[in-house]
Coordinates of C-alpha atoms and ligand atoms in Angstrom, one line a residue:
Chain A
X1 CA -104.9 46.7 138.9
X2 CA -108.1 48.3 140.1
X3 CA -108.5 49.3 143.7
X4 CA -111.4 50.8 145.6
X5 CA -110.2 52.2 149.0
X6 CA -112.3 53.2 151.9
X7 CA -115.3 54.2 149.8
X8 CA -118.2 55.9 151.6
X9 CA -121.5 56.6 149.9
X10 CA -124.7 58.2 151.3
X11 CA -127.7 58.6 149.0
X12 CA -129.9 61.6 149.6
X13 CA -128.0 63.0 152.6
X14 CA -130.0 65.2 154.9
X15 CA -133.4 64.1 153.7
X16 CA -135.8 61.6 155.1
X17 CA -134.8 59.2 152.3
X18 CA -131.2 59.2 153.5
X19 CA -129.5 55.9 152.9
X20 CA -126.0 54.8 153.8
X21 CA -124.9 52.3 151.1
X22 CA -121.2 52.0 151.4
X23 CA -119.4 52.3 154.7
X24 CA -115.7 51.8 154.2
X25 CA -116.0 49.6 151.1
X26 CA -112.8 48.1 149.8
X27 CA -112.0 46.0 146.7
X28 CA -108.9 45.1 144.8
X29 CA -109.0 43.5 141.4
X30 CA -105.6 42.4 139.9
X31 CA -104.9 42.8 136.2
X32 CA -106.7 40.4 133.9
X33 CA -109.0 39.0 136.5
X34 CA -112.5 38.1 135.6
X35 CA -114.7 38.8 138.6
X36 CA -118.4 37.7 138.8
X37 CA -120.5 39.6 141.2
X38 CA -123.8 38.4 142.6
X39 CA -126.1 39.8 145.3
X40 CA -129.6 40.7 146.1
X41 CA -131.5 43.6 144.6
X42 CA -130.3 46.9 146.1
X43 CA -127.1 45.4 147.5
X44 CA -125.1 48.1 145.7
X45 CA -123.7 46.3 142.7
X46 CA -124.7 48.9 140.2
X47 CA -123.6 51.7 142.6
X48 CA -120.1 50.1 142.9
X49 CA -119.8 50.0 139.1
X50 CA -121.0 53.6 138.9
X51 CA -118.3 54.7 141.4
X52 CA -115.6 52.9 139.4
X53 CA -116.7 54.5 136.2
X54 CA -117.3 57.9 137.6
X55 CA -121.0 58.0 136.8
X56 CA -121.5 58.8 140.5
X57 CA -119.0 60.2 142.9
X58 CA -118.2 58.6 146.3
X59 CA -118.5 60.8 149.3
X60 CA -115.1 59.7 150.5
X61 CA -112.5 57.3 149.4
X62 CA -110.3 56.6 146.4
X63 CA -110.5 54.8 143.1
X64 CA -107.0 53.7 142.0
X65 CA -106.0 52.3 138.6
X66 CA -102.4 50.9 138.6
X67 CA -101.8 52.9 141.8
X68 CA -102.9 56.2 140.3
X69 CA -105.9 58.0 141.9
X70 CA -108.5 58.6 139.3
X71 CA -111.2 59.9 141.6
X72 CA -110.9 63.4 140.1
X73 CA -111.2 62.2 136.5
X74 CA -114.5 63.0 134.8
X75 CA -116.7 60.0 133.7
X76 CA -116.0 60.4 130.0
X77 CA -112.2 60.5 130.7
X78 CA -112.4 57.2 132.6
X79 CA -114.5 55.6 129.9
X80 CA -111.7 56.0 127.4
X81 CA -110.2 52.7 128.6
X82 CA -113.5 51.2 129.9
X83 CA -115.9 49.1 127.9
X84 CA -119.3 49.0 129.6
X85 CA -122.6 47.3 129.1
X86 CA -125.5 48.6 131.2
X87 CA -128.3 46.9 133.0
X88 CA -130.7 48.9 130.8
X89 CA -130.6 47.7 127.2
X90 CA -131.4 51.2 125.8
X91 CA -128.2 52.7 127.3
X92 CA -125.6 51.0 125.1
X93 CA -126.8 52.0 121.7
X94 CA -128.3 55.0 119.8
X95 CA -131.9 54.1 118.9
X96 CA -132.4 56.4 116.0
X97 CA -129.3 55.2 114.2
X98 CA -128.9 52.0 112.3
X99 CA -126.6 49.1 113.4
X100 CA -123.9 50.1 110.9
X101 CA -123.8 53.7 112.2
X102 CA -123.8 52.5 115.8
X103 CA -120.9 50.2 115.1
X104 CA -119.0 52.9 113.2
X105 CA -119.2 55.2 116.2
X106 CA -117.9 52.4 118.5
X107 CA -115.2 51.6 116.0
X108 CA -113.9 55.2 116.3
X109 CA -113.7 55.2 120.1
X110 CA -110.4 56.6 121.2
X111 CA -109.8 58.5 118.0
X112 CA -111.1 62.1 117.4
X113 CA -114.6 62.6 116.1
X114 CA -113.7 65.1 113.4
X115 CA -114.9 65.9 109.9
X116 CA -114.1 62.5 108.3
X117 CA -117.1 60.5 107.0
X118 CA -118.8 58.7 109.9
X119 CA -119.3 55.4 108.2
X120 CA -116.3 53.7 106.6
X121 CA -117.7 51.3 104.0
X122 CA -114.6 49.2 104.0
X123 CA -115.3 48.1 107.6
X124 CA -118.7 46.7 106.7
X125 CA -117.5 43.2 106.2
X126 CA -115.7 43.3 109.5
X127 CA -118.9 44.5 111.3
X128 CA -120.9 41.7 109.6
X129 CA -118.4 39.2 110.8
X130 CA -118.6 40.4 114.4
X131 CA -122.4 40.3 114.2
X132 CA -122.4 36.8 112.8
X133 CA -120.6 35.6 116.0
X134 CA -123.8 36.5 117.9
X135 CA -125.8 34.0 115.9
X136 CA -128.9 36.3 116.0
X137 CA -129.0 37.0 112.3
X138 CA -128.2 40.7 112.8
X139 CA -125.5 40.6 110.1
X140 CA -128.4 41.0 107.6
X141 CA -129.8 44.0 109.4
X142 CA -127.0 46.5 109.2
X143 CA -129.4 49.2 108.0
X144 CA -132.1 48.5 110.6
X145 CA -132.6 51.2 113.2
X146 CA -131.4 49.9 116.6
X147 CA -134.5 51.4 118.2
X148 CA -136.6 48.8 116.4
X149 CA -134.5 45.8 117.6
X150 CA -135.6 43.9 120.7
X151 CA -134.0 44.6 124.0
X152 CA -131.9 41.4 123.8
X153 CA -130.7 42.2 120.3
X154 CA -129.7 45.7 121.4
X155 CA -127.8 44.3 124.4
X156 CA -125.9 41.9 122.1
X157 CA -125.0 44.8 119.8
X158 CA -124.0 46.9 122.8
X159 CA -121.6 44.1 124.0
X160 CA -119.9 44.1 120.6
X161 CA -119.7 47.9 120.6
X162 CA -118.2 48.1 124.0
X163 CA -115.4 45.6 123.2
X164 CA -114.5 46.7 119.6
X165 CA -111.6 48.9 120.6
X166 CA -108.7 48.2 122.9
X167 CA -109.7 48.4 126.5
X168 CA -108.4 48.0 130.0
X169 CA -111.6 47.2 131.9
X170 CA -114.8 45.6 130.9
X171 CA -117.7 46.5 133.1
X172 CA -120.9 44.4 132.6
X173 CA -124.1 45.0 134.6
X174 CA -126.5 42.1 134.2
X175 CA -125.8 42.2 130.5
X176 CA -127.6 38.9 129.9
X177 CA -130.6 39.7 132.0
X178 CA -132.7 40.8 129.0
X179 CA -131.9 37.8 126.9
X180 CA -133.7 34.5 126.4
X181 CA -131.9 31.5 127.9
X182 CA -130.4 30.3 124.6
X183 CA -129.2 33.8 123.5
X184 CA -128.0 34.5 127.0
X185 CA -125.8 31.4 126.8
X186 CA -124.4 32.5 123.4
X187 CA -123.6 36.0 124.8
X188 CA -122.1 34.6 127.9
X189 CA -119.8 32.3 125.8
X190 CA -118.9 35.3 123.6
X191 CA -118.2 37.4 126.7
X192 CA -115.8 34.8 128.0
X193 CA -114.1 34.5 124.7
X194 CA -113.6 38.3 124.5
X195 CA -112.3 38.5 128.0
X196 CA -109.8 35.6 127.4
X197 CA -108.7 36.9 124.1
X198 CA -108.2 40.5 125.2
X199 CA -106.9 39.7 128.7
X200 CA -109.1 42.5 129.9
X201 CA -109.9 43.0 133.6
X202 CA -113.6 42.3 133.9
X203 CA -116.3 42.9 136.5
X204 CA -119.5 41.1 135.6
X205 CA -122.7 41.6 137.7
X206 CA -125.2 38.8 137.2
X207 CA -128.2 37.2 138.9
X208 CA -127.5 34.0 137.1
X209 CA -125.7 31.8 139.7
X210 CA -124.7 29.3 137.1
X211 CA -122.8 31.9 135.1
X212 CA -121.2 33.3 138.3
X213 CA -119.8 29.8 139.1
X214 CA -119.0 28.6 135.6
X215 CA -117.3 31.8 134.4
X216 CA -114.7 34.0 135.9
X217 CA -111.8 33.6 138.2
X218 CA -113.4 35.1 141.2
X219 CA -116.8 35.2 142.8
X220 CA -118.1 38.1 145.0
X221 CA -121.4 38.2 146.8
X222 CA -122.6 41.6 147.9
X223 CA -125.2 42.4 150.5
X224 CA -126.2 45.8 151.8
X225 CA -123.1 47.5 150.6
X226 CA -120.5 45.1 151.6
X227 CA -118.8 42.0 150.2
X228 CA -119.9 39.0 152.2
X229 CA -118.3 36.3 150.1
X230 CA -115.1 36.5 148.1
X231 CA -113.7 33.3 146.6
X232 CA -111.0 33.1 143.9
X233 CA -109.2 30.3 142.1
X234 CA -109.3 26.9 143.8
X235 CA -111.8 28.0 146.5
X236 CA -114.1 29.2 143.8
X237 CA -114.0 26.1 141.7
X238 CA -115.1 24.1 144.7
X239 CA -118.2 26.2 145.1
X240 CA -121.5 25.0 143.7
X241 CA -124.8 26.7 143.0
X242 CA -126.5 25.1 146.1
X243 CA -124.0 26.5 148.5
X244 CA -124.4 30.0 147.1
X245 CA -128.2 29.6 147.0
X246 CA -128.1 28.5 150.6
X247 CA -126.0 31.6 151.6
X248 CA -128.4 33.8 149.6
X249 CA -131.4 32.4 151.5
X250 CA -129.7 32.9 154.8
X251 CA -129.1 36.6 154.2
X252 CA -132.7 37.0 153.0
X253 CA -134.0 35.4 156.2
X254 CA -131.9 37.9 158.2
X255 CA -133.5 40.7 156.3
X256 CA -136.9 39.3 157.1
X257 CA -138.1 38.6 153.5
Chain B
X1 CA -148.0 85.8 91.8
X2 CA -146.5 88.5 93.8
X3 CA -147.8 86.8 96.9
X4 CA -146.2 83.5 95.9
X5 CA -142.9 85.2 95.4
X6 CA -143.1 87.0 98.7
X7 CA -144.0 83.8 100.5
X8 CA -141.1 82.0 98.9
X9 CA -138.7 84.8 99.7
X10 CA -139.6 85.0 103.4
X11 CA -140.0 81.2 103.7
X12 CA -136.5 80.6 102.3
X13 CA -135.0 83.3 104.6
X14 CA -136.5 81.6 107.6
X15 CA -135.7 78.1 106.3
X16 CA -132.0 78.6 107.2
X17 CA -133.0 79.6 110.7
X18 CA -135.3 76.6 110.8
X19 CA -132.4 74.3 109.9
X20 CA -130.6 75.7 112.9
X21 CA -133.6 75.0 115.1
X22 CA -133.8 71.5 113.7
X23 CA -130.4 70.9 115.3
X24 CA -131.3 72.3 118.7
X25 CA -135.0 71.1 119.0
X26 CA -134.9 67.8 117.1
X27 CA -131.4 66.6 117.4
X28 CA -130.4 68.0 120.8
X29 CA -133.9 68.1 122.3
X30 CA -133.1 71.7 123.4
X31 CA -135.8 74.3 122.9
X32 CA -133.5 77.2 122.2
X33 CA -135.0 80.6 122.8
X34 CA -131.6 82.3 122.0
X35 CA -133.0 82.5 118.5
X36 CA -135.3 85.4 119.3
X37 CA -132.1 87.4 120.0
X38 CA -129.8 85.7 117.5
X39 CA -131.9 86.2 114.4
X40 CA -132.1 90.1 114.8
X41 CA -128.4 89.9 115.9
X42 CA -127.6 88.6 112.4
X43 CA -129.9 91.2 110.9
X44 CA -128.3 94.2 112.6
X45 CA -124.8 93.0 112.2
X46 CA -125.3 92.6 108.4
X47 CA -127.0 96.0 108.1
X48 CA -124.3 97.8 110.0
X49 CA -121.5 96.0 108.1
X50 CA -123.1 96.7 104.7
X51 CA -123.6 100.4 105.6
X52 CA -119.9 100.4 106.6
X53 CA -119.0 99.2 103.2
X54 CA -118.3 95.5 103.8
X55 CA -119.1 93.3 100.8
X56 CA -122.6 91.8 101.2
X57 CA -121.4 88.2 100.5
X58 CA -118.8 88.6 103.2
X59 CA -121.4 89.4 105.8
X60 CA -122.7 85.8 105.6
X61 CA -119.7 84.0 106.9
X62 CA -119.0 86.7 109.4
X63 CA -122.6 86.5 110.8
X64 CA -122.4 82.7 110.9
X65 CA -119.2 82.9 112.9
X66 CA -120.6 85.5 115.3
X67 CA -123.8 83.4 115.7
X68 CA -121.6 80.4 116.6
X69 CA -120.1 82.5 119.4
X70 CA -123.6 83.2 120.7
X71 CA -124.4 79.5 120.6
X72 CA -121.2 78.8 122.6
X73 CA -122.4 81.3 125.3
X74 CA -125.8 79.6 125.5
X75 CA -124.1 76.3 125.7
X76 CA -121.7 77.3 128.4
X77 CA -124.6 78.8 130.5
X78 CA -126.4 75.5 130.1
X79 CA -123.6 72.9 130.3
X80 CA -121.1 74.6 132.7
X81 CA -123.5 76.5 135.0
X82 CA -126.2 73.9 134.8
X83 CA -129.0 76.4 133.9
X84 CA -132.1 74.7 132.4
X85 CA -132.2 74.8 128.6
X86 CA -135.2 77.1 128.3
X87 CA -133.8 79.5 130.8
X88 CA -130.3 79.5 129.3
X89 CA -131.9 80.6 126.0
X90 CA -134.1 83.3 127.6
X91 CA -131.1 84.8 129.4
X92 CA -129.2 85.0 126.1
X93 CA -132.2 86.4 124.3
X94 CA -132.6 89.1 126.8
X95 CA -129.0 90.0 126.8
X96 CA -128.9 90.1 123.0
X97 CA -131.7 92.7 122.9
X98 CA -129.4 95.2 124.4
X99 CA -126.4 94.0 122.4
X100 CA -128.4 94.4 119.2
X101 CA -129.4 98.0 120.1
X102 CA -125.7 98.7 120.8
X103 CA -124.6 97.3 117.5
X104 CA -127.2 99.2 115.5
X105 CA -127.0 102.3 117.6
X106 CA -130.7 102.8 117.4
X107 CA -133.9 100.8 117.2
X108 CA -134.2 100.8 113.4
X109 CA -131.7 101.2 110.6
X110 CA -132.4 101.1 106.9
X111 CA -130.0 100.3 104.0
X112 CA -132.1 101.0 100.9
X113 CA -129.3 102.5 98.9
X114 CA -126.7 99.7 99.3
X115 CA -125.9 96.7 97.3
X116 CA -126.9 93.3 98.7
X117 CA -126.4 89.7 97.9
X118 CA -129.6 89.9 95.8
X119 CA -128.9 93.2 94.2
X120 CA -125.4 93.9 93.1
X121 CA -123.4 94.3 89.8
X122 CA -122.6 90.6 89.4
X123 CA -126.1 89.2 90.1
X124 CA -127.8 92.0 88.1
X125 CA -125.3 91.3 85.2
X126 CA -126.3 87.7 85.1
X127 CA -130.0 88.4 85.2
X128 CA -129.8 91.1 82.5
X129 CA -128.6 88.4 80.1
X130 CA -131.5 86.0 81.0
X131 CA -135.0 86.4 79.6
X132 CA -136.9 89.1 81.5
X133 CA -139.3 86.6 83.1
X134 CA -136.5 85.6 85.5
X135 CA -136.1 89.1 86.9
X136 CA -139.1 88.8 89.0
X137 CA -137.6 85.8 90.6
X138 CA -134.1 87.2 91.1
X139 CA -134.3 87.2 94.9
X140 CA -136.0 83.8 95.1
X141 CA -133.3 82.2 92.8
X142 CA -130.4 83.6 94.8
X143 CA -132.2 82.5 98.0
X144 CA -132.7 79.0 96.6
X145 CA -129.0 78.7 95.8
X146 CA -128.0 79.9 99.3
X147 CA -130.5 77.7 101.1
X148 CA -129.5 74.7 99.0
X149 CA -125.8 75.2 99.8
X150 CA -126.6 75.5 103.5
X151 CA -128.8 72.4 103.4
X152 CA -126.2 70.3 101.5
X153 CA -123.4 71.4 103.9
X154 CA -125.5 70.5 106.9
X155 CA -126.4 67.1 105.3
X156 CA -122.7 66.5 104.8
X157 CA -121.8 67.5 108.3
X158 CA -124.4 65.2 109.9
X159 CA -122.8 62.3 108.1
X160 CA -119.3 63.1 109.5
X161 CA -118.0 61.6 112.8
X162 CA -118.5 64.9 114.5
X163 CA -122.1 65.1 113.2
X164 CA -122.8 61.6 114.2
X165 CA -121.7 62.4 117.8
X166 CA -124.1 65.3 117.7
X167 CA -126.9 63.0 116.8
X168 CA -125.8 60.5 119.4
X169 CA -125.8 63.1 122.2
X170 CA -129.4 63.9 121.7
X171 CA -130.3 60.3 121.2
X172 CA -128.5 58.7 124.1
X173 CA -125.8 60.8 125.9
X174 CA -124.8 57.8 128.0
X175 CA -123.3 56.3 124.8
X176 CA -121.4 59.4 124.1
X177 CA -119.8 59.2 127.6
X178 CA -119.0 55.5 127.0
X179 CA -117.1 56.6 123.9
X180 CA -114.9 58.7 126.1
X181 CA -116.3 61.9 124.6
X182 CA -117.4 64.9 126.7
X183 CA -121.1 65.2 126.1
X184 CA -121.2 68.8 127.3
X185 CA -118.7 69.8 124.6
X186 CA -120.7 68.0 121.9
X187 CA -123.8 69.9 123.1
X188 CA -122.0 73.2 122.9
X189 CA -120.8 72.5 119.4
X190 CA -124.4 71.7 118.3
X191 CA -125.7 75.0 119.8
X192 CA -122.8 76.9 118.1
X193 CA -123.7 75.5 114.7
X194 CA -127.4 76.0 115.2
X195 CA -127.0 79.7 116.3
X196 CA -124.5 80.2 113.5
X197 CA -127.2 79.2 111.1
X198 CA -129.7 81.5 112.8
X199 CA -127.5 84.5 112.6
X200 CA -126.7 83.6 109.0
X201 CA -130.4 83.5 108.3
X202 CA -130.7 86.9 109.9
X203 CA -128.0 88.3 107.6
X204 CA -129.8 87.0 104.5
X205 CA -133.2 88.3 105.8
X206 CA -131.6 91.7 106.4
X207 CA -130.6 92.0 102.8
X208 CA -134.0 90.9 101.6
X209 CA -135.8 93.4 103.8
X210 CA -133.1 96.1 103.6
X211 CA -133.6 97.4 107.0
X212 CA -133.2 96.4 110.7
X213 CA -135.8 96.9 113.3
X214 CA -135.3 95.7 116.9
X215 CA -138.7 94.0 117.0
X216 CA -137.8 91.8 114.1
X217 CA -136.7 89.0 116.4
X218 CA -139.9 88.5 118.4
X219 CA -141.5 85.2 117.7
X220 CA -138.6 83.8 115.6
X221 CA -138.2 80.7 117.8
X222 CA -141.9 80.0 117.3
X223 CA -141.6 80.3 113.5
X224 CA -138.6 78.0 113.6
X225 CA -140.2 75.4 115.8
X226 CA -143.4 75.5 113.7
X227 CA -141.3 74.9 110.5
X228 CA -139.4 72.0 112.1
X229 CA -142.6 70.4 113.3
X230 CA -144.4 70.8 110.0
X231 CA -141.2 69.5 108.3
X232 CA -141.1 66.3 110.4
X233 CA -144.9 65.8 110.0
X234 CA -144.5 66.1 106.2
X235 CA -141.6 63.6 106.3
X236 CA -144.0 60.9 107.5
X237 CA -146.0 61.4 104.3
X238 CA -143.1 62.1 101.9
X239 CA -140.5 59.7 103.2
X240 CA -138.3 60.1 100.1
X241 CA -137.3 63.6 101.2
X242 CA -134.4 64.1 103.6
X243 CA -135.4 65.6 106.9
X244 CA -133.5 68.8 106.1
X245 CA -135.4 69.3 102.9
X246 CA -138.7 68.9 104.6
X247 CA -137.7 71.4 107.2
X248 CA -137.1 73.9 104.4
X249 CA -140.4 73.1 102.9
X250 CA -141.9 73.4 106.4
X251 CA -140.7 76.9 106.7
X252 CA -142.3 77.8 103.3
X253 CA -145.6 76.1 104.2
X254 CA -145.7 78.0 107.5
X255 CA -145.1 81.4 105.8
X256 CA -147.8 80.5 103.3
X257 CA -150.3 79.8 106.1
X258 CA -149.5 83.2 107.6
X259 CA -149.9 84.9 104.2
X260 CA -153.2 83.2 103.7
X261 CA -154.4 84.3 107.1
X262 CA -153.5 87.9 106.3
X263 CA -155.1 87.6 102.9
X264 CA -158.2 86.4 104.5
X265 CA -158.7 89.8 106.2
X266 CA -156.5 89.9 109.2
X267 CA -154.3 92.9 109.7
X268 CA -150.5 92.7 109.5
X269 CA -150.5 94.0 113.1
X270 CA -152.1 90.7 114.0
X271 CA -149.0 88.9 112.7
X272 CA -147.7 87.7 116.0
X273 CA -151.1 86.6 117.1
X274 CA -151.4 84.6 113.9
X275 CA -147.9 83.2 114.5
X276 CA -148.9 82.0 118.0
X277 CA -152.3 80.6 117.0
X278 CA -150.9 78.8 114.0
X279 CA -148.1 77.3 116.2
X280 CA -150.6 76.1 118.7
X281 CA -152.7 74.6 116.0
X282 CA -149.7 72.8 114.6
X283 CA -148.7 71.5 118.0
X284 CA -152.2 70.1 118.5
X285 CA -152.5 68.6 115.1
X286 CA -149.1 66.9 115.1
X287 CA -148.9 66.2 118.9
X288 CA -145.2 66.2 118.7
X289 CA -144.6 67.2 122.3
X290 CA -143.3 63.9 123.7
X291 CA -139.6 63.1 123.5
X292 CA -139.3 61.2 120.2
X293 CA -138.8 57.5 120.4
X294 CA -139.0 56.2 116.9
X295 CA -138.6 59.3 114.7
Ligands
ATP301 N1 -129.6 57.6 142.5 C1 -130.0 57.1 143.6 N2 -130.6 57.8 144.6 C2 -130.9 57.2 145.7 N3 -130.7 56.0 146.1 C3 -130.2 55.2 145.2 C4 -129.7 55.7 143.9 N4 -129.2 54.7 143.2 C5 -129.2 53.6 144.0 N5 -129.8 53.9 145.2 C6 -130.0 53.0 146.3 O1 -128.8 52.3 146.6 C7 -129.1 50.9 146.8 C8 -128.3 50.1 145.8 O2 -128.7 50.3 144.5 P1 -128.0 49.6 143.3 O3 -128.7 50.0 142.1 O4 -126.5 49.8 143.4 O5 -128.4 48.0 143.6 P2 -128.1 46.8 142.7 O6 -127.3 45.9 143.6 O7 -127.5 47.1 141.4 O8 -129.5 46.1 142.6 P3 -130.2 45.4 141.3 O9 -129.8 43.9 141.5 O10 -131.6 45.5 141.6 O11 -129.7 46.0 140.1 C9 -130.6 50.7 146.6 O12 -131.2 50.6 147.9 C10 -131.1 51.9 145.9 O13 -132.3 52.3 146.5
MG302 MG1 -128.2 47.0 139.4

């Protein structure tokens, strides 16, 4: 179980650009739940994920995992059990290494990075198999530098890499945004499959309302640092895209845009 | 001929240092000025040890280990105390100046009458059995062997898991964090290895020159950077070479350029000026200032 309790976050305190984002933000995600998060630009989705993962620190409040406060853990310690795909496709892979090397690094997550050979040739077929599931033809490009792949291809590799080893939480930040519609569908299907197979607690931010409705057990809508809609189970399955779109427009009108 | 031999000798000594700077500058994207203190540190440590009767070959691993410690210090200043990379290096470089004077006890220290890795009973014995043409190249051959060993070990290391993490941290440190690894620690390891190589290079250079002078370190970082930049530029033309090989060649090419400039009539007192101007020329020609994207 993941809990955010009484989170406060001010960006640039004391300057003219001061911006209060979270003011007593709370969220509880039970084990194995697949949460889809939608919300306007700047509503604080990425910031929320960053606070969970320790990439930024909250000014006040606690992040609890299974009841244990992890607010004092460093980002890299928290990432030991977190798989994460970023909004920015270049963040999930190493551009100057090839696909094989990237996947080898991901394959070793959780073990020590010592003086053994970095690439284990016996795992190549397994990597090919994983890549094949993407349907992007990447299985024939094991020796291609990731830097020369397209943003979408990189994001797909990043998804595989972040879910190769056992994990407790999967944190996805608009991981299909850089993909073409067909590939996005494939990746979304794959994501769902991975989440179901591994029973991993997942938070997925998306701007695609269809995905938010079709996938996941729970739907959150965020606006200006708070949750304005939270539907799970039965309630969620009754929602349709029009209703959400309507709500979206309403808050946009409130903001004057 | 004597000129070629001298260029090769100096180039190969500096090549080991350039391999260290390849790690900091190219892999970690960290312009490490520690080198200007770390290189003479290796020199004076080796000279003092040899004068005290330590076996010449033993000075190499000892200097490497001592250099690693220096790199760890630079790393801690940068990673733990958040001092900018360039400044962290300058702080260490300044501190090492005094440390080096302390170790040597004075500003210059010769060791002409001592055995070195190039000139000892074992090496002399081997070369006395070979045809006499080889004797001129005795130092160069020993240097080639040492440099080749260092290069091969570095190549091997970069292929290990630890070495791949090192490359990853310079490439995309967010990924290193995602792997649950402390990126600061990886940086410190990289700086340690790099400065270990720099001090090792100093120890080798000390035995080729057979003396220590406190001014020997000035401009080392520039020579190292120039070698690395020439090396990477060469690689674009000669892609069948490994990057480490082309950095070694880069160091030799750089020393050759300096030798030609002096041959062309400049005084040896102009050496640092030549070093600086050549470096500037290389920077302009290769325009390698931007953070690499494809490389
Ligand atoms: N490092 C930062 N410094 C200052 N302000 C920031 C910083 N990061 C985010 N913000 C501000 O916090 C607000 C929320 O940003 P955040 O990135 O969390 O939004 P988001 O919901 O992920 O938006 P998007 O859908 O565009 O990705 C924005 O108004 C942004 O300007
Ligand atoms: Mg965002």
